[in-house]
Coordinates of C-alpha atoms in Angstrom, one line a residue:
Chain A
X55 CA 2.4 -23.2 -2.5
X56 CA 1.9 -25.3 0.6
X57 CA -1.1 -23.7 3.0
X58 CA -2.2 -25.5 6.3
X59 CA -5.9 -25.2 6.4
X60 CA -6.5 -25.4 10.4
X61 CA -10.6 -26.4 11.3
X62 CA -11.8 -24.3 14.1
X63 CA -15.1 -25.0 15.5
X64 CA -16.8 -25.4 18.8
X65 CA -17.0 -29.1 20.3
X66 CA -19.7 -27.8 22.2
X67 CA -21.7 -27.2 19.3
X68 CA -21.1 -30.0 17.6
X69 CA -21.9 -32.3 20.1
X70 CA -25.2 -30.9 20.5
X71 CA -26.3 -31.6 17.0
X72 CA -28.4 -34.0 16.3
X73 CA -27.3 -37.5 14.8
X74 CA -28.3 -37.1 11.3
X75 CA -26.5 -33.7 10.9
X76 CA -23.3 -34.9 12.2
X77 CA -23.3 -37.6 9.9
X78 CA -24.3 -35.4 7.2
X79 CA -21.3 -33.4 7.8
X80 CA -19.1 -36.5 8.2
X81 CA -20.0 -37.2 4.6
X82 CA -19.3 -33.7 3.6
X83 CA -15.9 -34.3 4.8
X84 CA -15.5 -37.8 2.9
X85 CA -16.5 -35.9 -0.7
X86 CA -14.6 -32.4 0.5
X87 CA -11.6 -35.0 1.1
X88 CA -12.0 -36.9 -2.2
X89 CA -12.3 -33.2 -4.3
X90 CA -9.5 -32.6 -2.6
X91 CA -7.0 -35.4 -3.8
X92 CA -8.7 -35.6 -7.5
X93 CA -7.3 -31.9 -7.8
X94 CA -4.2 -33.0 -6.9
X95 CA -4.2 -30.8 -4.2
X96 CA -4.2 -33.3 -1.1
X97 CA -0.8 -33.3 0.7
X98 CA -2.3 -34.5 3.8
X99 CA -5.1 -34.6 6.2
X100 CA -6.1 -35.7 9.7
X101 CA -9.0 -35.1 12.3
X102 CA -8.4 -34.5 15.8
X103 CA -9.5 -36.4 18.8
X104 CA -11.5 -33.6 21.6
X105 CA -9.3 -31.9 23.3
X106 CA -10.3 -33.7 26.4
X107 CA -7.9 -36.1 25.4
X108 CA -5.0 -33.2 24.8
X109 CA -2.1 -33.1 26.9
X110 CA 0.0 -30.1 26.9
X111 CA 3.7 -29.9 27.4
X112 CA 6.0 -27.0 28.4
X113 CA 9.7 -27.1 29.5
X114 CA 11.1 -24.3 31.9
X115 CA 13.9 -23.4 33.4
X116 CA 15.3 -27.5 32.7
X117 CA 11.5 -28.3 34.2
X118 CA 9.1 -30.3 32.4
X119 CA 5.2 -29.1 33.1
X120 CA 2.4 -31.7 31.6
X121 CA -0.8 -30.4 31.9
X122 CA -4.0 -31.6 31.4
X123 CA -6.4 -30.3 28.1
X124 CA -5.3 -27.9 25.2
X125 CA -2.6 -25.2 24.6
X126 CA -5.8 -22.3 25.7
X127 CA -9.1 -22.5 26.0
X128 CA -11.2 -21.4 23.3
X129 CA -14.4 -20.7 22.3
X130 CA -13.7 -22.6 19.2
X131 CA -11.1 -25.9 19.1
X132 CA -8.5 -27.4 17.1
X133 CA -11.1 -30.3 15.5
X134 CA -8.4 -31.1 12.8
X135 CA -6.2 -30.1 9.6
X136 CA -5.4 -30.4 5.9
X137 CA -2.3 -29.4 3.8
X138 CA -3.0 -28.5 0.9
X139 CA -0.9 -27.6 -2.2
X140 CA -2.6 -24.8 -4.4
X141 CA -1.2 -22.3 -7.0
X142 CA -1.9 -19.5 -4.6
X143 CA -3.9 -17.6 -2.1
X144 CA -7.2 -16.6 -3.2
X145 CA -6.6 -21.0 -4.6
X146 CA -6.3 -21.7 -0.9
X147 CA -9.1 -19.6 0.3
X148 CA -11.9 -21.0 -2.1
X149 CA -11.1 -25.0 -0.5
X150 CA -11.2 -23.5 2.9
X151 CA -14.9 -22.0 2.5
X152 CA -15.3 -25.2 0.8
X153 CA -14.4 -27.2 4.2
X154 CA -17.6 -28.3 5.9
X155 CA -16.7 -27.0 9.3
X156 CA -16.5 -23.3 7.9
X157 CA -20.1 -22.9 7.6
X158 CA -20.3 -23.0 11.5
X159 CA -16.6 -23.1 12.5
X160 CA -13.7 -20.9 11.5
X161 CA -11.1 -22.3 8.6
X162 CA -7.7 -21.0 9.2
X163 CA -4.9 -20.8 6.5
X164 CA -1.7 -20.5 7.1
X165 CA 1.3 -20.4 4.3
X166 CA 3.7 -23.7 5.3
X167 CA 7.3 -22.4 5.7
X168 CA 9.3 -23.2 2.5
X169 CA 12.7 -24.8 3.8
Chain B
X54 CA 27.6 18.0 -19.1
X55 CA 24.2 18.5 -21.0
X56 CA 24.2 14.4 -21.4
X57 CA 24.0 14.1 -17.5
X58 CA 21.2 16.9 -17.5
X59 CA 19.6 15.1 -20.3
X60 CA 19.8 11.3 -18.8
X61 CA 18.6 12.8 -15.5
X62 CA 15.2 14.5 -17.2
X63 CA 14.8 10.9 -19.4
X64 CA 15.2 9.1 -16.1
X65 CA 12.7 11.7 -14.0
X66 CA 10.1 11.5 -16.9
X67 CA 10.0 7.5 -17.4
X68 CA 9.8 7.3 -13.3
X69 CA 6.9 9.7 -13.2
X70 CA 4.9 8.0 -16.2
X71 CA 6.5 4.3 -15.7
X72 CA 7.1 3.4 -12.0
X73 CA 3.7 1.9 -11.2
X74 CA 3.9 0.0 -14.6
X75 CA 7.5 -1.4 -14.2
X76 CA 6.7 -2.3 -10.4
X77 CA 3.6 -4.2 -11.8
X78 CA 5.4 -6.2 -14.2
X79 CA 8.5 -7.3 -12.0
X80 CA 5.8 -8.1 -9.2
X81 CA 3.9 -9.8 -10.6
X82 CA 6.1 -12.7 -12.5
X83 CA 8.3 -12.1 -8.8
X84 CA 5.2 -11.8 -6.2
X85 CA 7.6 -9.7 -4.1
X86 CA 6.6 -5.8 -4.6
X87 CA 9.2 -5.2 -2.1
X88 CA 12.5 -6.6 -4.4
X89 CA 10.1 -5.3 -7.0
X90 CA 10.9 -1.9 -5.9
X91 CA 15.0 -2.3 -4.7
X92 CA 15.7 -3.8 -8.5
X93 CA 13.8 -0.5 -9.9
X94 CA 15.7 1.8 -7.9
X95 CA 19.1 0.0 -9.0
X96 CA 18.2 0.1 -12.7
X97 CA 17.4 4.0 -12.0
X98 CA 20.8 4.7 -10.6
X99 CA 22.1 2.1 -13.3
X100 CA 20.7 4.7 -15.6
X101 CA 21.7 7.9 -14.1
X102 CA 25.4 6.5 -14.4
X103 CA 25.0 5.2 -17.9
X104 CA 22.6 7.3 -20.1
X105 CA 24.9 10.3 -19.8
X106 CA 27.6 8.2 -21.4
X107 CA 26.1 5.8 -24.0
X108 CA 22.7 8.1 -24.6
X109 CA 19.5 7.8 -23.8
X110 CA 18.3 4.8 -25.3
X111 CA 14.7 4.9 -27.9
X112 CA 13.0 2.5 -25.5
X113 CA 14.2 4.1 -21.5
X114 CA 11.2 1.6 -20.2
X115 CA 12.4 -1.5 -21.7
X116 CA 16.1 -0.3 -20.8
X117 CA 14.8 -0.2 -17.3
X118 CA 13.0 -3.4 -17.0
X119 CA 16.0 -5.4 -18.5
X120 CA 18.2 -4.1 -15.8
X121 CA 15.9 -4.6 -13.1
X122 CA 15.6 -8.2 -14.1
X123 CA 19.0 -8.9 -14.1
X124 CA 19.3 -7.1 -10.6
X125 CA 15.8 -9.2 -9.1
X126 CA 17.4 -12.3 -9.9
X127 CA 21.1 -11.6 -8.9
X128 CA 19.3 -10.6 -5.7
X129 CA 17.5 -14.4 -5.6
X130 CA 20.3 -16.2 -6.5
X131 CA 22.5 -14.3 -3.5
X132 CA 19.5 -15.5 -0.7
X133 CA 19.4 -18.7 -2.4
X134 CA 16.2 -19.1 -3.0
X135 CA 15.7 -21.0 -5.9
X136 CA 12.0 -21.2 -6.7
X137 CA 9.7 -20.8 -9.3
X138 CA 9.9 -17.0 -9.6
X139 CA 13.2 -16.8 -10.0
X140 CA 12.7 -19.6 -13.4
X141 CA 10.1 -17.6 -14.6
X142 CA 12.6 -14.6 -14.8
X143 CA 15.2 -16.4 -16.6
X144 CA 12.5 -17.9 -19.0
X145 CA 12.1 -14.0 -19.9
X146 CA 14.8 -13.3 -21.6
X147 CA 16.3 -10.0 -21.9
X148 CA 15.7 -10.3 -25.9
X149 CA 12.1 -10.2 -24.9
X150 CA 12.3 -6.5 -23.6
X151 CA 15.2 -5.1 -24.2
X152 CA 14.7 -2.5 -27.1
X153 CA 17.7 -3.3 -29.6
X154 CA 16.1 -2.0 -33.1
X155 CA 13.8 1.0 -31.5
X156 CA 10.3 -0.6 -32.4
X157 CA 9.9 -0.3 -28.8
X158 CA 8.2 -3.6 -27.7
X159 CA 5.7 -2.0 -25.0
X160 CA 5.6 -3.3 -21.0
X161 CA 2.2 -4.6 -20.6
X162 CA 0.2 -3.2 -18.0
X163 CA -0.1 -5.1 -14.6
X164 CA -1.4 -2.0 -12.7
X165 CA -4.6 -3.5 -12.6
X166 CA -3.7 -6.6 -11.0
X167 CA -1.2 -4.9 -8.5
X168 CA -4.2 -3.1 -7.1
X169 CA -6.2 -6.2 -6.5
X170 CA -3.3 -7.3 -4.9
X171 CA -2.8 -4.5 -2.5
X172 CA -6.4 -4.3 -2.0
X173 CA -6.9 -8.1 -1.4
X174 CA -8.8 -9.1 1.8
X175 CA -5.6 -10.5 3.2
X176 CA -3.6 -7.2 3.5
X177 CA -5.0 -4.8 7.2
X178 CA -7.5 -2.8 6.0
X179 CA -5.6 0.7 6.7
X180 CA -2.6 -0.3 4.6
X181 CA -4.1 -1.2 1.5
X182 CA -4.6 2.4 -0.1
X183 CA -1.3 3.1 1.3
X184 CA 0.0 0.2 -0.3
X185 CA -1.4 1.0 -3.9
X186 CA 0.0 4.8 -4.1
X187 CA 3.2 3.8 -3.2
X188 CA 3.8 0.8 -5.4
X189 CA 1.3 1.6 -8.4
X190 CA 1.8 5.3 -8.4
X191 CA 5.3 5.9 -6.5
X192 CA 4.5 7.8 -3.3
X193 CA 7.0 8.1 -0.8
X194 CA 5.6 7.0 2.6
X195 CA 6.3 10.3 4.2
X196 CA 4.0 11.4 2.1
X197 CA 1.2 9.1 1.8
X198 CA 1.3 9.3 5.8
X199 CA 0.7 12.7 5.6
X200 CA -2.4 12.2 3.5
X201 CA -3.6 9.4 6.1
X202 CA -3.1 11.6 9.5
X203 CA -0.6 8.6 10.5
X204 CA 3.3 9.2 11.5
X205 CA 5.9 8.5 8.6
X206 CA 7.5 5.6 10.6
X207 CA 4.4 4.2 11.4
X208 CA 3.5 3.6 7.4
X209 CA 6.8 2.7 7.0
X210 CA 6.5 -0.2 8.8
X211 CA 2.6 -1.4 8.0
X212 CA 4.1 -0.9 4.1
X213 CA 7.2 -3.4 4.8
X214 CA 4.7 -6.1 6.6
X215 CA 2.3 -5.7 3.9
X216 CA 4.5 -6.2 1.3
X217 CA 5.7 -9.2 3.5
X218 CA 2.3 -10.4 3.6
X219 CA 1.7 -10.5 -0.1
X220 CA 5.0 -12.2 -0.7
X221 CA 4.8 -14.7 2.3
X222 CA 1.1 -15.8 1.9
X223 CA 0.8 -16.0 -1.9
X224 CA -1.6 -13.4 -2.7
X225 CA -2.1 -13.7 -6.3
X226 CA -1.7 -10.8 -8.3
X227 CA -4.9 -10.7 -10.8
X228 CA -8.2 -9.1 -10.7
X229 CA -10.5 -11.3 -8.7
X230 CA -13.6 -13.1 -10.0
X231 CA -16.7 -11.1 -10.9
X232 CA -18.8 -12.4 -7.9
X233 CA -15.9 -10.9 -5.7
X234 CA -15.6 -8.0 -7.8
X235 CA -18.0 -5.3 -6.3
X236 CA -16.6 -5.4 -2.9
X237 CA -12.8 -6.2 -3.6
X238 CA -13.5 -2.9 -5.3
X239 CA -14.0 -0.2 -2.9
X240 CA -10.6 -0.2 -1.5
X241 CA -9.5 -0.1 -4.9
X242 CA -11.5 3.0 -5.2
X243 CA -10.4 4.6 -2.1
X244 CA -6.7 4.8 -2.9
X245 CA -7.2 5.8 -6.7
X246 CA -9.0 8.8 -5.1
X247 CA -6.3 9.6 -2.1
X248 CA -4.1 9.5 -4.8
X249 CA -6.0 11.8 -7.1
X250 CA -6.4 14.3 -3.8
X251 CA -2.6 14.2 -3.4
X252 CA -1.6 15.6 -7.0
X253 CA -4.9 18.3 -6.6
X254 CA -3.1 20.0 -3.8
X255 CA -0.6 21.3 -6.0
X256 CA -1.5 22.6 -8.8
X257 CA 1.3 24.1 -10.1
X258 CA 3.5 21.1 -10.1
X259 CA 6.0 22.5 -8.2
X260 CA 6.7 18.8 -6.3
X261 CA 7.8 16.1 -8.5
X262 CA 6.6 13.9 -6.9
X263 CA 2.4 14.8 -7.4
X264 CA 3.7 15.4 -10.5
X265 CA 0.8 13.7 -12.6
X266 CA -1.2 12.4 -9.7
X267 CA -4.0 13.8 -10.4
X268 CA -3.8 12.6 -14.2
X269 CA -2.8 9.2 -13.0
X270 CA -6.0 9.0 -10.3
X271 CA -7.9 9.9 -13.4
X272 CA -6.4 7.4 -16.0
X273 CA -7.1 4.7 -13.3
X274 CA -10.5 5.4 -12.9
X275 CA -11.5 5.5 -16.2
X276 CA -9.6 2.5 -16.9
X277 CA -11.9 0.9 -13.4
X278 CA -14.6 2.1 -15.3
X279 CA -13.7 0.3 -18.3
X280 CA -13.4 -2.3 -16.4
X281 CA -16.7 -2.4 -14.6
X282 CA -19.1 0.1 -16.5
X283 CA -22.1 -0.8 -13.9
X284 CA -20.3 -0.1 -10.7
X285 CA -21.8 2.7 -9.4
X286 CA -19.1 3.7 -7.0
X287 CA -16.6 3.6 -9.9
X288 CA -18.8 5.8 -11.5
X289 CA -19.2 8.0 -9.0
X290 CA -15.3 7.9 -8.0
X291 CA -14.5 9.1 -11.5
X292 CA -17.3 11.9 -11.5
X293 CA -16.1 13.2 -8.4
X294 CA -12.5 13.1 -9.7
X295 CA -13.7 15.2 -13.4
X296 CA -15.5 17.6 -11.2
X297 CA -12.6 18.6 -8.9
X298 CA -10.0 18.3 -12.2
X299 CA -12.7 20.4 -14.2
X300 CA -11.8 23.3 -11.7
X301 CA -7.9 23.4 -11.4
X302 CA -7.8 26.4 -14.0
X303 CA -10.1 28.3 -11.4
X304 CA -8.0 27.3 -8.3
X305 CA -5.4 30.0 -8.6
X306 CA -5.9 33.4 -9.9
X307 CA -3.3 34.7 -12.6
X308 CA -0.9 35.7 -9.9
X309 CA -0.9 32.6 -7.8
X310 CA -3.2 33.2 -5.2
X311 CA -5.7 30.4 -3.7
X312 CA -9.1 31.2 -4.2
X313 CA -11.6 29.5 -2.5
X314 CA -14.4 27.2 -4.4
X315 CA -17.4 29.5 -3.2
X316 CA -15.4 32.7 -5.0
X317 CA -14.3 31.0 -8.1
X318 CA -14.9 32.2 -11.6
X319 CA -17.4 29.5 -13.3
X320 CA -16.1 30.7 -16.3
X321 CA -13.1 29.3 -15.7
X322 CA -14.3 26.0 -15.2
X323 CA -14.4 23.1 -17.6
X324 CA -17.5 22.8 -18.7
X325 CA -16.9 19.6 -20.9
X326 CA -14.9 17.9 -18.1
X327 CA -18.2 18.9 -15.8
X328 CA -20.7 17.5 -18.3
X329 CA -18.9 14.5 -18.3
X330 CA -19.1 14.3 -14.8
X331 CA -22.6 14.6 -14.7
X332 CA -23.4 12.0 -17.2
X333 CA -21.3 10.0 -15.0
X334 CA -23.3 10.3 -11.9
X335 CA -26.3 10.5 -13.9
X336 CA -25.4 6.8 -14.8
X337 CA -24.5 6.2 -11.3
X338 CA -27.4 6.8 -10.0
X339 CA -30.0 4.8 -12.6
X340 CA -28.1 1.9 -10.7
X341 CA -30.1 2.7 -7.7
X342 CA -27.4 1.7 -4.9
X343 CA -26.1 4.8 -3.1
X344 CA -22.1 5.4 -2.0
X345 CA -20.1 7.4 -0.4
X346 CA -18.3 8.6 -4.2
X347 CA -21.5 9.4 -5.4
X348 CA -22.6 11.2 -2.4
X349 CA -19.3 13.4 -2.8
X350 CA -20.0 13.8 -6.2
X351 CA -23.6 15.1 -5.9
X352 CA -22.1 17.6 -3.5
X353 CA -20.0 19.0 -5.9
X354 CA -23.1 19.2 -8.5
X355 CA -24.6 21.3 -5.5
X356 CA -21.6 23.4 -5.5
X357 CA -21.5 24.2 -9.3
X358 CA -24.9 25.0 -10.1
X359 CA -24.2 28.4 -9.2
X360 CA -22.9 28.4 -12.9
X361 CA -26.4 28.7 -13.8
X362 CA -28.3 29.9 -10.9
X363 CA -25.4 32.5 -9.7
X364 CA -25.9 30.9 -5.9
X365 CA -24.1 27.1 -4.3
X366 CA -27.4 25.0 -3.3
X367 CA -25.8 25.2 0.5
X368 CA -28.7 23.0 1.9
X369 CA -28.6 20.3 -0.8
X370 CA -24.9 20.4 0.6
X371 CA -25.3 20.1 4.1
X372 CA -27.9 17.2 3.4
X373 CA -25.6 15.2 1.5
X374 CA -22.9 15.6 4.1
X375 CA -25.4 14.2 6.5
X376 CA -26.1 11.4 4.5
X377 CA -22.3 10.8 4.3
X378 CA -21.5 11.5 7.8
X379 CA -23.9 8.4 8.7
X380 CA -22.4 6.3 5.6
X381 CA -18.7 7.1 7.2
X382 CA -18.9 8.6 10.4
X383 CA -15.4 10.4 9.2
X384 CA -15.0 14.3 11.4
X385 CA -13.5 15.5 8.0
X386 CA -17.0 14.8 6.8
X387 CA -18.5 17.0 9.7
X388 CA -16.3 19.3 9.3
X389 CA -17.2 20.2 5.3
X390 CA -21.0 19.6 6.9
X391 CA -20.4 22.2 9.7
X392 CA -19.5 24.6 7.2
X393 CA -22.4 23.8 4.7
X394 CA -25.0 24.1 7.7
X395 CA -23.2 27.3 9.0
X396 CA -24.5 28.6 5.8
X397 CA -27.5 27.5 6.0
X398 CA -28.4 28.2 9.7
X399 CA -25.4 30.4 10.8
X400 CA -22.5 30.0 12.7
X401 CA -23.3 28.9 15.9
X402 CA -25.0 25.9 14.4
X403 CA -21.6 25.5 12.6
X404 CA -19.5 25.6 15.4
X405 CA -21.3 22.9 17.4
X406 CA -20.6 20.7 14.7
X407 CA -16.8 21.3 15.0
X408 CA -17.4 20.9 18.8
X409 CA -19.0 17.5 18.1
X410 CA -15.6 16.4 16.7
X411 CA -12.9 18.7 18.4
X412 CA -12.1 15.4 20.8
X413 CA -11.2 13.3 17.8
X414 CA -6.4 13.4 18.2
X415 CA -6.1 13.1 14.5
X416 CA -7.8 16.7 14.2
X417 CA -5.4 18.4 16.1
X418 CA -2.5 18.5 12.8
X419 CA -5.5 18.7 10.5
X420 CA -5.3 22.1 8.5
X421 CA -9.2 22.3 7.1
X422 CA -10.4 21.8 10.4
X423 CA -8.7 24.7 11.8
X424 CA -9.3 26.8 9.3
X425 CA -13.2 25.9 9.1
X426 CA -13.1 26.7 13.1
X427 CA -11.2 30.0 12.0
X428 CA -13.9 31.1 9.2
X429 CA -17.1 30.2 11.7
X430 CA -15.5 31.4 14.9
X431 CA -15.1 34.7 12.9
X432 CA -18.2 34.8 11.5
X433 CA -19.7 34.7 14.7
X434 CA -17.3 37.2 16.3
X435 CA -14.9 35.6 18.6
X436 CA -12.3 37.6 17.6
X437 CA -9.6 36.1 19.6
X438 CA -10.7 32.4 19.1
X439 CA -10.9 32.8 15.5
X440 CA -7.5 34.6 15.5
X441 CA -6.0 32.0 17.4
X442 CA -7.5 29.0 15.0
X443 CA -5.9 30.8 11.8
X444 CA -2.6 30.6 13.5
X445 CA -3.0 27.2 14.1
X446 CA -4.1 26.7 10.4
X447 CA -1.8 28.3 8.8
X448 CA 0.7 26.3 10.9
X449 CA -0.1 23.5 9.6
X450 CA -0.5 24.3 6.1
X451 CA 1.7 23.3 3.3
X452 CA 0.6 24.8 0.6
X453 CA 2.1 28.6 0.7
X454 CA -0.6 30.0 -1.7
X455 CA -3.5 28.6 1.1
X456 CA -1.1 29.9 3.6
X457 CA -1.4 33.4 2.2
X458 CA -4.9 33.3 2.3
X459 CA -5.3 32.2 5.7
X460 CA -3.0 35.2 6.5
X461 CA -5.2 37.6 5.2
X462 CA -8.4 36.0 6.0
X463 CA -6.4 36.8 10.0
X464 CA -5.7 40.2 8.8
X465 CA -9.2 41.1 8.3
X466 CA -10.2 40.2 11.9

């Protein structure tokens, strides 16, 4: 089964720690990432710009709104994603608590729709 | 004639003592409880039209799950859905159940891992109990709504999104790992108990549908217990469960009338099923980590010593009820401990208690708390308030035998 393992976390937060943590946590990623694709497990990956440089898009009524910043403001952003492809919930849940983010962020995972 | 009488009592008995198992099975290898449950009922009708006619076959349980198959994956094909589910039913083939010789090749059991399932983290807390009686144990939702002081249509609905849930976000459906064990446990717990309550309010059998219950809450807990022999709450779950099953001979005298636990004849009590309770709690508590079974369980100890010392240990009860009370913060709690303290410290104290909780909307359809208001309000001789309580007790009660003794407990205002 395909899950979406969205990375919540505050941007505020992260940009107030210190150097060496954040790189610490960058190489977190790089060996959560490489776990990741020797299970066979990867299905895809990215992280996120800030949403400072989000632009959100809505069409009304034939009208086109663009509008500065993210779909809501949150305590905690969008920071990035993985799909994953695990035998099953409780498979999904153990790489999401493995995620570096979720020891200060929030992991959520979300089955993909099976077309 | 007596073939459609006979199919029907074959049919009845392999629901009552098979449901839970068959469900289990077909969910499992399926992950949807929900077609789970439709291909059951179709094999059920399948076999009210067919036993009468070509016999009840040796093996009604295999009979069952080899119809049911066939239906859960006509019912894939027609959504067409092809996944791995629907392979893993084919790769069963029909030889593999289906009883041809009458060695009866037995269902294994997949309760266990259909209550981890319903009990998983992913599933709303409220429904998960819900959830386990009605799929492991066969409970119609009217029913288990009733038990949860929720509207029918209401756990109609959580069911259906639950059972979504479990389908749509892959819960897997096996016990979880040891470090998640303790805590994945509790809500396993709860239902088994709710369950076991449901089947202990009628004694008598007369509805086919609690039919068992109690022996079913029972058989699961020892088979939790089995399973985890140092979890105290298990312990204590099944203790409390022994003790209340150790009285059903008392619960009723020979005509049918409800007596009361305070006024029962200890001599009609169990006294193995009660020894074996206490052992149970007695090995509860040597794990030193307090609960909300055990504390239950203890009460009941209080309760029954009076088979030895002629009198219920009232304050040990209304102590533990305070314990529980700040474990759960549940009125029904208050409302036992209002009772317990009442005789302890009279009625008035009693009745403040009730007071402290009269707010709470889910009391208003709640029999025991009318009828505790009833006993304490005549106690402390508001004649009209207590008379007006009973009505609303009785009211509200199902059972008629508790009915009658509400109605004469009003009588003797």
């Amino acid at each position: 089964m395909k899950y979406m393992l969205m990375i919540y976390a505050s941007e505020a937060a992260e940009n107030a720690m210190p150097p060496a943590e954040m790189g610490a946590i960058m190489q977190a990623y790089g060996a959560y990432t490489e776990a990741l694709v020797k299970a066979g497990a990867l299905q895809a990956g990215e992280r996120l710009r800030p949403v400072t440089d989000a632009t959100s898009v809505r069409v009304r009524n034939g009208k086109s709104e663009v509008l500065n910043g993210p779909y809501a403001d949150t305590r905690e952003q969008l920071g990035g994603y993985y799909v994953i492809d695990v035998p099953d919930l409780d498979a999904a849940l153990v790489w999401a608590a493995r995620c570096p983010s979720s020891v200060y962020g929030t992991i959520e995972v979300r089955p993909i729709w099976e077309m | 004639m007596g073939d459609v009488a006979a199919a029907r009592r074959a049919a009845e008995a392999t629901a009552r003592h098979s449901y839970g198992k068959l469900v289990a099975y077909l969910s499992r290898r399926t992950r949807d409880v929900a077609a789970a449950q439709d291909a059951l009922s179709a094999a059920f009708e399948a076999a009210m039209q067919q036993w009468p006619l070509q016999g009840v076959p040796a093996s009604p349980e295999a009979w069952l799950m080899a119809v049911a198959k066939r239906q859960a994956i006509d019912a894939q094909r027609r959504t067409a859905t092809r996944d791995a589910a629907t392979d893993d039913l084919l790769l069963l083939t029909p030889q593999s159940t289906e009883d041809t010789d009458g060695a009866g090749r037995t269902i294994p059991d997949d309760r266990l891992a259909l209550l981890f399932a319903c009990a998983h983290p992913a599933i709303e807390r409220g429904v998960r109990a819900p959830l386990m009686l009605q799929t492991v144990l066969g409970l119609d939702a009217a029913a288990i709504a009733s038990a949860f002081l929720v509207p029918p249509s209401t756990m109609g609905q959580r069911l259906s999104r639950a059972k979504a849930k479990i389908k749509q976000a892959g819960i897997p459906f096996r016990p979880p790992e040891r470090e998640d064990l303790p805590e994945r446990l509790d809500t396993v717990l709860e239902a088994i108990y709710a369950a076991f309550t449901q089947g202990w309010s009628d004694p008598a059998g007369l509805d086919p549908r609690h039919h068992n219950l109690s022996d079913e809450g029972i058989w699961l807990g020892q088979l939790v217990v089995a399973l985890l022999p140092h979890e105290p709450e298990a312990l204590g779950m099944l203790a409390l469960m022994l003790h209340a099953h150790a009285r059903r001979g008392a619960r009723r005298d020979a005509v049918g009338a409800y007596i009361p636990l305070a006024q029962q004849d200890p001599s009609q009590w169990d006294t193995a099923l009660i020894d074996e309770a206490e052992r149970l709690l007695h090995r509860a508590s040597a794990l030193h980590t307090i609960g909300r079974f055990q504390l239950e369980a203890a009460v009941q100890s209080a309760h029954i010593i009076r088979r030895f010392t002629g009198q219920t240990d009232w304050t040990a009860v209304a102590q533990l009820y305070g314990a529980l009370a700040e474990l759960t913060g549940s009125p029904v709690v208050e409302i036992n401990r209002a009772v317990a303290v009442a005789e302890c410290e009279g009625a008035a104290k009693g009745l403040e208690i009730l007071d402290s909780v009269a707010d709470d909307p889910r009391l208003a359809s709640y029999q025991p708390y009318w009828a505790a208001r009833a006993h304490l309000l005549a106690h402390s001789g508001a004649r009209d308030a207590a008379d007006a309580a009973y009505a609303q007790a009785i009211g509200l009660e199902l059972d008629p035998a508790v009915r009658q003794y509400l109605q004469q407990q009003r009588n003797r205002l």
